[in-house]
Coordinates of C-alpha atoms in Angstrom, one line a residue:
M1 CA -7.7 -17.0 -5.6
N2 CA -5.1 -14.8 -7.2
W3 CA -6.4 -11.2 -6.8
E4 CA -3.6 -9.5 -8.8
P5 CA -5.3 -9.5 -12.2
E6 CA -8.5 -8.0 -10.7
V7 CA -6.6 -5.4 -8.7
R8 CA -4.5 -4.6 -11.8
Q9 CA -7.6 -4.0 -13.9
M10 CA -9.1 -1.7 -11.3
C11 CA -5.9 0.3 -10.8
L12 CA -5.0 0.7 -14.5
A13 CA -8.5 2.1 -15.2
L14 CA -7.6 5.2 -13.2
P15 CA -6.0 8.2 -15.0
E16 CA -2.2 8.1 -15.6
T17 CA -1.7 4.9 -13.5
Y18 CA 1.2 2.6 -14.3
E19 CA 2.3 -0.7 -12.9
E20 CA 5.8 -1.7 -11.7
Q21 CA 7.5 -4.5 -9.8
A22 CA 8.1 -3.5 -6.1
W23 CA 10.8 -4.9 -3.9
V24 CA 8.2 -7.7 -3.3
G25 CA 5.0 -8.0 -5.3
T26 CA 3.5 -5.4 -7.7
R27 CA 2.6 -1.8 -7.2
W28 CA 0.5 0.8 -9.0
R29 CA 1.5 4.4 -9.1
V30 CA 0.4 7.8 -10.3
R31 CA 3.1 10.3 -10.9
G32 CA 5.6 8.4 -8.9
R33 CA 3.4 7.9 -5.9
T34 CA 2.3 4.4 -4.9
F35 CA -1.4 4.0 -4.1
A36 CA -1.8 0.2 -4.3
H37 CA 0.6 -2.7 -3.6
V38 CA -0.2 -6.4 -3.9
L39 CA 2.0 -9.1 -2.5
D40 CA 2.0 -12.7 -1.2
I41 CA 2.9 -13.8 2.3
M42 CA 4.4 -17.3 2.3
D43 CA 6.1 -19.0 5.2
G44 CA 6.3 -15.8 7.2
T45 CA 8.0 -13.9 4.3
P46 CA 8.2 -11.0 3.9
P47 CA 8.5 -10.8 7.7
A48 CA 7.4 -7.1 8.0
F49 CA 4.1 -7.9 6.2
A50 CA 3.6 -11.2 7.9
T51 CA 4.0 -9.6 11.3
A52 CA 1.7 -6.7 10.5
A53 CA -1.0 -8.9 9.0
G54 CA -0.7 -11.4 11.8
T55 CA -0.2 -14.4 9.5
D56 CA 2.6 -16.6 8.2
G57 CA 0.5 -17.2 5.0
P58 CA -0.2 -18.3 2.5
A59 CA -2.0 -15.0 2.1
H60 CA -2.6 -12.3 -0.5
V61 CA -2.3 -8.8 0.8
L62 CA -3.2 -5.4 -0.7
V63 CA -1.7 -2.3 0.9
L64 CA -3.6 1.0 0.3
R65 CA -3.8 4.6 1.5
S66 CA -6.7 6.0 3.5
R67 CA -7.4 9.0 5.7
G68 CA -9.4 10.2 8.7
T69 CA -12.5 8.3 9.9
E70 CA -12.4 5.8 7.0
L71 CA -8.8 4.8 8.0
D72 CA -9.8 4.4 11.6
A73 CA -12.9 2.4 10.7
L74 CA -11.0 0.1 8.3
S75 CA -8.2 -0.6 10.9
K76 CA -10.8 -2.0 13.3
R77 CA -12.4 -4.4 10.8
D78 CA -11.6 -8.1 10.3
G79 CA -9.4 -8.6 7.4
F80 CA -7.7 -5.2 7.7
F81 CA -4.5 -4.2 9.5
A82 CA -2.5 -1.1 10.2
P83 CA 1.1 -2.0 9.4
G84 CA 2.5 1.0 11.3
W85 CA 5.0 2.3 8.7
G86 CA 2.9 5.3 7.6
P87 CA 0.0 7.3 9.0
E88 CA -2.2 6.7 6.0
I89 CA -1.3 3.1 5.2
I90 CA -3.8 0.2 5.6
G91 CA -3.4 -3.4 4.7
M92 CA -6.1 -5.7 3.5
L93 CA -6.1 -9.5 3.4
L94 CA -7.5 -10.6 0.0
D95 CA -9.6 -13.7 0.3
E96 CA -13.0 -15.0 -0.9
S97 CA -14.9 -12.7 1.5
V98 CA -13.7 -9.6 -0.2
D99 CA -16.5 -7.5 -1.8
R100 CA -15.4 -6.5 -5.3
T101 CA -17.4 -3.3 -5.2
E102 CA -15.8 -2.2 -1.9
L103 CA -12.4 -3.2 -3.3
G104 CA -12.8 -0.9 -6.2
E105 CA -13.9 1.9 -3.9
L106 CA -11.0 1.4 -1.6
I107 CA -8.5 1.4 -4.6
T108 CA -10.1 4.6 -6.0
E109 CA -10.0 6.3 -2.6
S110 CA -6.3 5.3 -2.2
Y111 CA -5.6 6.8 -5.7
C112 CA -7.3 10.0 -4.7
T113 CA -4.9 10.4 -1.7
R114 CA -1.9 10.3 -4.0
A115 CA -3.0 11.7 -7.4
P116 CA -2.9 15.4 -8.3
K117 CA -6.3 17.2 -7.9
K118 CA -6.7 17.6 -11.7
L119 CA -6.5 13.9 -12.1
V120 CA -8.9 13.2 -9.2
A121 CA -11.3 15.7 -10.8
L122 CA -11.5 13.4 -13.9
L123 CA -13.1 10.6 -11.8
R124 CA -16.8 10.0 -11.3
R125 CA -17.3 9.4 -7.6
P126 CA -20.4 9.2 -5.5
E127 CA -21.1 12.2 -3.4

């Protein structure tokens, strides 16, 4: 399954989000700060992502931001990986086991780590 259209829809629903091509794949940003990045791993390329994800592919990967206990918990779950190139960065393998509700929550939380407080305040989030 190609997850990019679904991730795109979730990301672009967030205030002041825009999409652009990254060095590989597609990323979504708010005020110049990336909060989601989707790419494909094929035949071990790109190598940094293939190594971090532990697969030569084919695989769809979503890279997000998270913090604190949530980041720690995610990094220990199957289907997630800590790439090691930033303290808040977590990778997620996108496959048929992904829960769409959780995916939306993770994207929103990632957005909240990068967006200004006034934009975060516009979101309806569970307590």
